[in-house]
């Protein structure tokens, strides 16, 4: 049975057999087009794509053959690590192409020069960067919000949860950190880290997790929705033990209990618990996503808009999840405008969860006429100007330098 508890879902595997959706249904969903471009009557040719860098920040400057120039923001840490792959293996696929063919171009990029042999975050984060640039180019050409390419926005004010990045501090110290995170924001949900991160059951400090789970509930009360993320810390028995403790204190989901690529083991944990299990931030294979959804390997899907290849692929995951009666709570990549990407995705995705991840505002000098871009009364308002609805300060862009392979 599925119901609401503390802003999340509870479940009982024994009460309803899985899967609830067939592979044939998911195949059909994956075969459907995602983007709406019928309001663009003429080709939008990609004349150039330049990778720019200003300090630790990366930008993409994309121009159409008609002279329109747009600036978008890739994931900074992933671009710093893999920009040669972007410049050599990804960018050439999109140059001089009609951006309206974006979905086909994503497949072309996967095949180009045996790029599929590089499959992983190093490849797909670069594909996401150029996909977002072309989405901006298309939407700005049409003078429409980017949500219109996905059928239109269905909400603008997006409830968020604050996420702590701490691990290894004492429980009392983490409570103080969490209080500072949420102070004055109006949020009613938060997430913190348990375990030791890919640690083979070792805690970051002895006893930290067992003390912190009940302490956060006691400190913030029953009115808060609480999530915890183990970042792949546990094997199945230990994951279930920690999950039972979270169940006892009314948590709303348990993120990545087992190593991220242990799909069968994660399913074992999910089957054993009434607490919903969330995962998928590092998943880049649509076929793996299909298996996870068909076999209910998780309860809440968490595609990362940058790590997984962009908005189109994340929308395909969300559509498959919707067919199985599952919600999507995207993982938020840190840095750049990751939080704003999540807000835009939540604005047009029907089966979005109750709260989206938020880690604070961008360090980039960014302006917006239709949103403060800040968390106010527990929500972030989605911009609704043309494209992604924000502008990077021109002087900051001018000071950036072109990144090359030389």
Short mmCIF file of N, CA, C and O in Angstrom, two decimals, residues 274-383:
data_model
loop_
_atom_site.label_atom_id
_atom_site.label_comp_id
_atom_site.label_asym_id
_atom_site.label_seq_id
_atom_site.Cartn_x
_atom_site.Cartn_y
_atom_site.Cartn_z
N UNK A 274 9.79 -0.40 4.70
CA UNK A 274 8.61 0.41 4.38
C UNK A 274 9.01 1.83 4.01
O UNK A 274 8.25 2.54 3.34
N UNK A 275 10.17 2.26 4.46
CA UNK A 275 10.71 3.57 4.12
C UNK A 275 11.09 3.63 2.64
O UNK A 275 11.80 2.75 2.15
N UNK A 276 10.65 4.62 1.89
CA UNK A 276 11.03 4.73 0.48
C UNK A 276 12.53 4.89 0.30
O UNK A 276 13.19 5.64 1.02
N UNK A 277 13.06 4.19 -0.68
CA UNK A 277 14.47 4.26 -1.04
C UNK A 277 14.60 5.09 -2.32
O UNK A 277 13.87 4.87 -3.29
N UNK A 278 15.54 6.04 -2.31
CA UNK A 278 15.78 6.92 -3.45
C UNK A 278 17.17 6.65 -4.01
O UNK A 278 18.08 6.26 -3.28
N UNK A 279 17.33 6.88 -5.32
CA UNK A 279 18.66 6.69 -5.89
C UNK A 279 18.70 7.02 -7.36
O UNK A 279 17.67 7.26 -8.00
N UNK A 280 19.93 7.05 -7.89
CA UNK A 280 20.12 7.24 -9.32
C UNK A 280 20.92 8.47 -9.71
O UNK A 280 21.05 8.74 -10.91
N UNK A 281 21.49 9.19 -8.75
CA UNK A 281 22.17 10.44 -9.11
C UNK A 281 23.34 10.20 -10.06
O UNK A 281 23.69 11.08 -10.84
N UNK A 282 23.96 9.03 -10.00
CA UNK A 282 25.12 8.77 -10.84
C UNK A 282 24.80 7.81 -11.98
O UNK A 282 25.71 7.30 -12.64
N UNK A 283 23.52 7.60 -12.23
CA UNK A 283 23.11 6.69 -13.30
C UNK A 283 23.02 7.46 -14.61
O UNK A 283 22.38 8.51 -14.69
N UNK A 284 23.64 6.94 -15.64
CA UNK A 284 23.66 7.60 -16.94
C UNK A 284 23.09 6.72 -18.04
O UNK A 284 22.96 7.17 -19.18
N UNK A 285 22.75 5.47 -17.73
CA UNK A 285 22.23 4.55 -18.74
C UNK A 285 20.71 4.54 -18.68
O UNK A 285 20.11 4.19 -17.65
N UNK A 286 20.05 4.89 -19.78
CA UNK A 286 18.60 4.82 -19.81
C UNK A 286 18.10 3.40 -19.67
O UNK A 286 17.01 3.15 -19.14
N UNK A 287 18.88 2.42 -20.12
CA UNK A 287 18.48 1.02 -19.96
C UNK A 287 18.56 0.59 -18.50
O UNK A 287 17.72 -0.17 -18.03
N UNK A 288 19.57 1.06 -17.80
CA UNK A 288 19.61 0.77 -16.36
C UNK A 288 18.44 1.42 -15.64
O UNK A 288 17.84 0.83 -14.74
N UNK A 289 18.12 2.66 -16.04
CA UNK A 289 16.95 3.31 -15.46
C UNK A 289 15.69 2.48 -15.74
O UNK A 289 14.83 2.34 -14.87
N UNK A 290 15.60 1.97 -16.95
CA UNK A 290 14.43 1.17 -17.30
C UNK A 290 14.32 -0.05 -16.38
O UNK A 290 13.24 -0.38 -15.89
N UNK A 291 15.45 -0.72 -16.13
CA UNK A 291 15.43 -1.89 -15.24
C UNK A 291 15.02 -1.47 -13.83
O UNK A 291 14.20 -2.14 -13.19
N UNK A 292 15.59 -0.39 -13.32
CA UNK A 292 15.29 0.07 -11.96
C UNK A 292 13.81 0.38 -11.79
O UNK A 292 13.23 0.13 -10.73
N UNK A 293 13.20 0.94 -12.84
CA UNK A 293 11.78 1.30 -12.76
C UNK A 293 10.90 0.08 -12.97
O UNK A 293 9.94 -0.14 -12.22
N UNK A 294 11.22 -0.74 -13.95
CA UNK A 294 10.42 -1.95 -14.21
C UNK A 294 10.41 -2.87 -13.00
O UNK A 294 9.37 -3.43 -12.64
N UNK A 295 11.55 -3.03 -12.34
CA UNK A 295 11.69 -3.97 -11.23
C UNK A 295 11.61 -3.30 -9.87
O UNK A 295 11.82 -3.95 -8.85
N UNK A 296 11.26 -2.04 -9.86
CA UNK A 296 11.12 -1.24 -8.63
C UNK A 296 12.37 -1.38 -7.75
O UNK A 296 12.31 -1.71 -6.57
N UNK A 297 13.52 -1.13 -8.38
CA UNK A 297 14.78 -1.17 -7.65
C UNK A 297 14.93 -0.03 -6.67
O UNK A 297 15.70 -0.12 -5.71
N UNK A 298 14.23 1.07 -6.91
CA UNK A 298 14.11 2.19 -5.98
C UNK A 298 12.65 2.61 -5.99
O UNK A 298 11.86 2.18 -6.84
N UNK A 299 12.30 3.48 -5.05
CA UNK A 299 10.93 4.02 -5.00
C UNK A 299 10.84 5.43 -5.56
O UNK A 299 9.81 5.84 -6.07
N UNK A 300 11.95 6.18 -5.42
CA UNK A 300 12.01 7.57 -5.88
C UNK A 300 13.22 7.69 -6.79
O UNK A 300 14.34 7.32 -6.39
N UNK A 301 13.02 8.17 -8.01
CA UNK A 301 14.13 8.26 -8.96
C UNK A 301 14.78 9.64 -8.84
O UNK A 301 14.11 10.65 -8.67
N UNK A 302 16.13 9.64 -8.93
CA UNK A 302 16.90 10.86 -8.71
C UNK A 302 17.91 11.10 -9.84
O UNK A 302 19.11 11.12 -9.61
N UNK A 303 17.43 11.30 -11.07
CA UNK A 303 18.39 11.63 -12.13
C UNK A 303 19.05 12.97 -11.85
O UNK A 303 18.43 13.88 -11.29
N UNK A 304 20.32 13.08 -12.20
CA UNK A 304 21.02 14.35 -12.12
C UNK A 304 21.03 14.97 -13.50
O UNK A 304 21.45 14.34 -14.48
N UNK A 305 20.59 16.21 -13.60
CA UNK A 305 20.43 16.85 -14.90
C UNK A 305 21.76 17.02 -15.63
O UNK A 305 21.79 17.04 -16.86
N UNK A 306 22.85 17.13 -14.90
CA UNK A 306 24.17 17.26 -15.52
C UNK A 306 24.83 15.90 -15.71
O UNK A 306 25.28 15.57 -16.81
N UNK A 307 24.87 15.09 -14.68
CA UNK A 307 25.58 13.82 -14.76
C UNK A 307 24.93 12.86 -15.75
O UNK A 307 25.60 12.02 -16.35
N UNK A 308 23.62 12.96 -15.90
CA UNK A 308 22.89 12.00 -16.73
C UNK A 308 22.66 12.42 -18.17
O UNK A 308 22.02 11.68 -18.92
N UNK A 309 23.14 13.60 -18.57
CA UNK A 309 23.04 13.97 -19.96
C UNK A 309 22.07 15.07 -20.30
O UNK A 309 21.89 15.40 -21.47
N UNK A 310 21.39 15.65 -19.29
CA UNK A 310 20.56 16.81 -19.57
C UNK A 310 19.07 16.62 -19.32
O UNK A 310 18.62 15.60 -18.80
N UNK A 311 18.32 17.64 -19.73
CA UNK A 311 16.88 17.68 -19.48
C UNK A 311 16.10 16.62 -20.26
O UNK A 311 15.14 16.06 -19.76
N UNK A 312 16.48 16.38 -21.50
CA UNK A 312 15.72 15.44 -22.33
C UNK A 312 15.77 14.05 -21.71
O UNK A 312 14.74 13.38 -21.54
N UNK A 313 16.97 13.58 -21.36
CA UNK A 313 17.11 12.25 -20.80
C UNK A 313 16.47 12.16 -19.41
O UNK A 313 15.84 11.15 -19.07
N UNK A 314 16.59 13.21 -18.60
CA UNK A 314 15.93 13.21 -17.30
C UNK A 314 14.41 13.17 -17.45
O UNK A 314 13.71 12.53 -16.65
N UNK A 315 13.89 13.83 -18.48
CA UNK A 315 12.44 13.79 -18.74
C UNK A 315 12.01 12.38 -19.15
O UNK A 315 10.93 11.91 -18.75
N UNK A 316 12.84 11.68 -19.91
CA UNK A 316 12.52 10.29 -20.25
C UNK A 316 12.47 9.42 -19.00
O UNK A 316 11.58 8.56 -18.87
N UNK A 317 13.39 9.63 -18.07
CA UNK A 317 13.36 8.90 -16.81
C UNK A 317 12.09 9.22 -16.03
O UNK A 317 11.41 8.33 -15.51
N UNK A 318 11.75 10.51 -15.96
CA UNK A 318 10.56 10.92 -15.23
C UNK A 318 9.29 10.33 -15.84
O UNK A 318 8.37 9.92 -15.11
N UNK A 319 9.23 10.27 -17.16
CA UNK A 319 8.05 9.70 -17.81
C UNK A 319 7.92 8.21 -17.54
O UNK A 319 6.82 7.70 -17.30
N UNK A 320 9.05 7.49 -17.56
CA UNK A 320 9.00 6.07 -17.21
C UNK A 320 8.55 5.90 -15.77
O UNK A 320 7.72 5.02 -15.46
N UNK A 321 9.08 6.72 -14.87
CA UNK A 321 8.69 6.64 -13.47
C UNK A 321 7.21 6.91 -13.29
O UNK A 321 6.52 6.23 -12.51
N UNK A 322 6.68 7.90 -14.01
CA UNK A 322 5.26 8.22 -13.91
C UNK A 322 4.39 7.03 -14.31
O UNK A 322 3.36 6.77 -13.69
N UNK A 323 4.81 6.30 -15.34
CA UNK A 323 4.04 5.13 -15.77
C UNK A 323 4.00 4.07 -14.69
O UNK A 323 3.06 3.26 -14.63
N UNK A 324 5.01 4.04 -13.81
CA UNK A 324 5.07 3.07 -12.73
C UNK A 324 4.53 3.64 -11.42
O UNK A 324 4.64 2.99 -10.37
N UNK A 325 3.96 4.84 -11.45
CA UNK A 325 3.42 5.45 -10.25
C UNK A 325 4.48 5.95 -9.29
O UNK A 325 4.24 6.03 -8.08
N UNK A 326 5.64 6.33 -9.82
CA UNK A 326 6.76 6.75 -8.99
C UNK A 326 7.02 8.24 -9.15
O UNK A 326 6.73 8.81 -10.20
N UNK A 327 7.60 8.85 -8.12
CA UNK A 327 7.94 10.26 -8.18
C UNK A 327 9.41 10.44 -8.53
O UNK A 327 10.22 9.53 -8.39
N UNK A 328 9.74 11.65 -8.97
CA UNK A 328 11.10 12.01 -9.33
C UNK A 328 11.53 13.20 -8.47
O UNK A 328 10.80 14.18 -8.35
N UNK A 329 12.69 13.06 -7.84
CA UNK A 329 13.30 14.13 -7.05
C UNK A 329 14.73 14.26 -7.56
O UNK A 329 15.63 13.57 -7.09
N UNK A 330 14.99 15.11 -8.55
CA UNK A 330 16.31 15.15 -9.16
C UNK A 330 17.41 15.45 -8.16
O UNK A 330 17.23 16.25 -7.24
N UNK A 331 18.55 14.81 -8.37
CA UNK A 331 19.74 15.17 -7.62
C UNK A 331 20.27 16.49 -8.16
O UNK A 331 20.21 16.75 -9.36
N UNK A 332 20.79 17.33 -7.27
CA UNK A 332 21.31 18.62 -7.69
C UNK A 332 22.82 18.63 -7.67
O UNK A 332 23.44 18.47 -6.61
N UNK A 333 23.43 18.77 -8.85
CA UNK A 333 24.87 18.94 -8.91
C UNK A 333 25.26 20.26 -8.27
O UNK A 333 24.61 21.29 -8.48
N UNK A 334 26.32 20.25 -7.50
CA UNK A 334 26.79 21.48 -6.88
C UNK A 334 27.46 22.40 -7.88
O UNK A 334 27.93 21.98 -8.92
N UNK A 335 27.51 23.68 -7.55
CA UNK A 335 28.20 24.65 -8.39
C UNK A 335 27.37 25.13 -9.55
O UNK A 335 26.30 24.61 -9.85
N UNK A 336 27.88 26.16 -10.23
CA UNK A 336 27.19 26.70 -11.40
C UNK A 336 25.80 27.17 -11.05
O UNK A 336 25.57 27.85 -10.06
N UNK A 337 24.84 26.78 -11.90
CA UNK A 337 23.43 27.09 -11.66
C UNK A 337 22.63 25.80 -11.46
O UNK A 337 21.48 25.70 -11.88
N UNK A 338 23.26 24.82 -10.82
CA UNK A 338 22.61 23.52 -10.64
C UNK A 338 21.26 23.62 -9.96
O UNK A 338 20.30 22.93 -10.34
N UNK A 339 21.15 24.47 -8.94
CA UNK A 339 19.88 24.58 -8.23
C UNK A 339 18.79 25.14 -9.14
O UNK A 339 17.61 24.76 -9.04
N UNK A 340 19.17 26.03 -10.06
CA UNK A 340 18.19 26.63 -10.96
C UNK A 340 17.75 25.62 -12.02
O UNK A 340 16.58 25.61 -12.43
N UNK A 341 18.66 24.74 -12.44
CA UNK A 341 18.28 23.68 -13.38
C UNK A 341 17.21 22.79 -12.76
O UNK A 341 16.24 22.41 -13.43
N UNK A 342 17.37 22.45 -11.48
CA UNK A 342 16.37 21.62 -10.80
C UNK A 342 15.03 22.34 -10.73
O UNK A 342 13.97 21.74 -10.95
N UNK A 343 15.05 23.63 -10.44
CA UNK A 343 13.81 24.41 -10.35
C UNK A 343 13.09 24.42 -11.70
O UNK A 343 11.86 24.23 -11.77
N UNK A 344 13.82 24.62 -12.79
CA UNK A 344 13.19 24.59 -14.11
C UNK A 344 12.60 23.21 -14.41
O UNK A 344 11.47 23.11 -14.90
N UNK A 345 13.35 22.16 -14.12
CA UNK A 345 12.85 20.80 -14.38
C UNK A 345 11.58 20.55 -13.58
O UNK A 345 10.60 19.98 -14.09
N UNK A 346 11.56 20.97 -12.32
CA UNK A 346 10.38 20.78 -11.49
C UNK A 346 9.18 21.57 -11.99
O UNK A 346 8.03 21.18 -11.76
N UNK A 347 9.44 22.65 -12.72
CA UNK A 347 8.33 23.51 -13.16
C UNK A 347 7.45 22.83 -14.20
O UNK A 347 6.26 23.16 -14.32
N UNK A 348 8.02 21.89 -14.98
CA UNK A 348 7.21 21.28 -16.05
C UNK A 348 7.04 19.77 -15.90
O UNK A 348 6.39 19.14 -16.75
N UNK A 349 7.56 19.16 -14.85
CA UNK A 349 7.48 17.71 -14.69
C UNK A 349 6.30 17.35 -13.79
O UNK A 349 6.28 17.73 -12.60
N UNK A 350 5.31 16.60 -14.29
CA UNK A 350 4.08 16.36 -13.50
C UNK A 350 4.32 15.56 -12.22
O UNK A 350 3.72 15.86 -11.19
N UNK A 351 5.17 14.53 -12.26
CA UNK A 351 5.31 13.62 -11.11
C UNK A 351 6.50 13.97 -10.24
O UNK A 351 7.20 13.10 -9.73
N UNK A 352 6.68 15.26 -10.04
CA UNK A 352 7.78 15.72 -9.21
C UNK A 352 7.44 15.47 -7.75
O UNK A 352 6.27 15.44 -7.36
N UNK A 353 8.47 15.28 -6.91
CA UNK A 353 8.26 15.05 -5.49
C UNK A 353 7.86 16.32 -4.75
O UNK A 353 7.77 17.41 -5.34
N UNK A 354 7.63 16.21 -3.44
CA UNK A 354 7.12 17.37 -2.68
C UNK A 354 8.14 18.48 -2.47
O UNK A 354 7.75 19.63 -2.30
N UNK A 355 9.45 18.15 -2.45
CA UNK A 355 10.49 19.16 -2.24
C UNK A 355 11.67 18.86 -3.15
O UNK A 355 12.02 17.71 -3.38
N UNK A 356 12.31 19.93 -3.65
CA UNK A 356 13.48 19.79 -4.50
C UNK A 356 14.73 20.18 -3.72
O UNK A 356 14.70 21.03 -2.84
N UNK A 357 15.86 19.59 -4.11
CA UNK A 357 17.12 19.82 -3.41
C UNK A 357 17.63 21.25 -3.64
O UNK A 357 17.58 21.77 -4.74
N UNK A 358 18.15 21.84 -2.58
CA UNK A 358 18.66 23.21 -2.63
C UNK A 358 19.90 23.30 -1.76
O UNK A 358 19.90 22.83 -0.62
N UNK A 359 20.98 23.86 -2.31
CA UNK A 359 22.23 23.98 -1.56
C UNK A 359 22.72 25.42 -1.49
O UNK A 359 23.91 25.67 -1.33
N UNK A 360 21.82 26.35 -1.64
CA UNK A 360 22.23 27.75 -1.59
C UNK A 360 22.34 28.35 -2.98
O UNK A 360 22.27 27.66 -3.99
N UNK A 361 22.53 29.64 -3.01
CA UNK A 361 22.52 30.37 -4.27
C UNK A 361 23.89 30.35 -4.95
O UNK A 361 24.92 30.12 -4.32
N UNK A 362 23.87 30.62 -6.25
CA UNK A 362 25.10 30.55 -7.05
C UNK A 362 26.06 31.67 -6.70
O UNK A 362 25.67 32.77 -6.30
N UNK A 363 27.36 31.36 -6.87
CA UNK A 363 28.39 32.39 -6.70
C UNK A 363 28.51 33.26 -7.95
O UNK A 363 29.11 34.32 -7.92
N UNK A 364 27.95 32.80 -9.05
CA UNK A 364 28.04 33.54 -10.31
C UNK A 364 27.26 34.85 -10.23
O UNK A 364 26.19 34.91 -9.59
N UNK A 365 27.72 35.91 -10.91
CA UNK A 365 26.95 37.15 -10.98
C UNK A 365 25.81 37.00 -11.98
O UNK A 365 25.98 37.16 -13.19
N UNK A 366 24.65 36.65 -11.48
CA UNK A 366 23.51 36.35 -12.34
C UNK A 366 22.34 37.23 -11.94
O UNK A 366 22.12 37.51 -10.76
N UNK A 367 21.58 37.69 -12.93
CA UNK A 367 20.42 38.55 -12.69
C UNK A 367 19.19 37.94 -13.33
O UNK A 367 19.27 37.20 -14.31
N UNK A 368 18.04 38.26 -12.75
CA UNK A 368 16.78 37.72 -13.27
C UNK A 368 15.67 38.73 -13.00
O UNK A 368 15.54 39.24 -11.88
N UNK A 369 14.86 39.00 -14.01
CA UNK A 369 13.76 39.96 -13.87
C UNK A 369 12.50 39.34 -13.30
O UNK A 369 11.61 40.07 -12.85
N UNK A 370 12.39 38.01 -13.33
CA UNK A 370 11.12 37.37 -12.97
C UNK A 370 11.22 36.51 -11.71
O UNK A 370 10.25 35.86 -11.34
N UNK A 371 12.36 36.51 -11.04
CA UNK A 371 12.53 35.75 -9.80
C UNK A 371 13.71 36.33 -9.03
O UNK A 371 14.69 36.79 -9.62
N UNK A 372 13.62 36.24 -7.71
CA UNK A 372 14.76 36.64 -6.87
C UNK A 372 15.85 35.57 -6.91
O UNK A 372 16.98 35.84 -6.48
N UNK A 373 15.52 34.38 -7.39
CA UNK A 373 16.42 33.22 -7.44
C UNK A 373 16.79 32.74 -6.04
O UNK A 373 17.70 31.93 -5.89
N UNK A 374 16.11 33.20 -5.01
CA UNK A 374 16.41 32.83 -3.64
C UNK A 374 15.28 32.01 -3.03
O UNK A 374 14.15 32.04 -3.52
N UNK A 375 15.62 31.30 -1.99
CA UNK A 375 14.61 30.57 -1.24
C UNK A 375 13.87 31.55 -0.34
O UNK A 375 14.47 32.18 0.55
N UNK A 376 12.58 31.70 -0.57
CA UNK A 376 11.73 32.59 0.21
C UNK A 376 10.47 31.83 0.62
O UNK A 376 9.77 31.27 -0.22
N UNK A 377 10.23 31.79 1.94
CA UNK A 377 9.09 31.06 2.50
C UNK A 377 9.10 29.60 2.04
O UNK A 377 8.05 29.01 1.75
N UNK A 378 10.31 29.05 1.97
CA UNK A 378 10.44 27.63 1.65
C UNK A 378 10.35 27.29 0.19
O UNK A 378 10.33 26.10 -0.16
N UNK A 379 10.32 28.31 -0.69
CA UNK A 379 10.16 28.07 -2.11
C UNK A 379 11.14 28.91 -2.93
O UNK A 379 11.58 29.96 -2.49
N UNK A 380 11.43 28.41 -4.12
CA UNK A 380 12.19 29.19 -5.10
C UNK A 380 11.28 29.39 -6.30
O UNK A 380 10.73 28.42 -6.85
N UNK A 381 11.12 30.63 -6.72
CA UNK A 381 10.27 30.93 -7.87
C UNK A 381 11.04 30.67 -9.15
O UNK A 381 12.17 31.14 -9.32
N UNK A 382 10.43 29.92 -10.06
CA UNK A 382 11.07 29.61 -11.33
C UNK A 382 10.99 30.82 -12.27
O UNK A 382 9.90 31.37 -12.48
N UNK A 383 12.11 31.24 -12.84
CA UNK A 383 12.05 32.32 -13.83
C UNK A 383 11.14 31.94 -15.00
O UNK A 383 11.08 30.76 -15.38
#
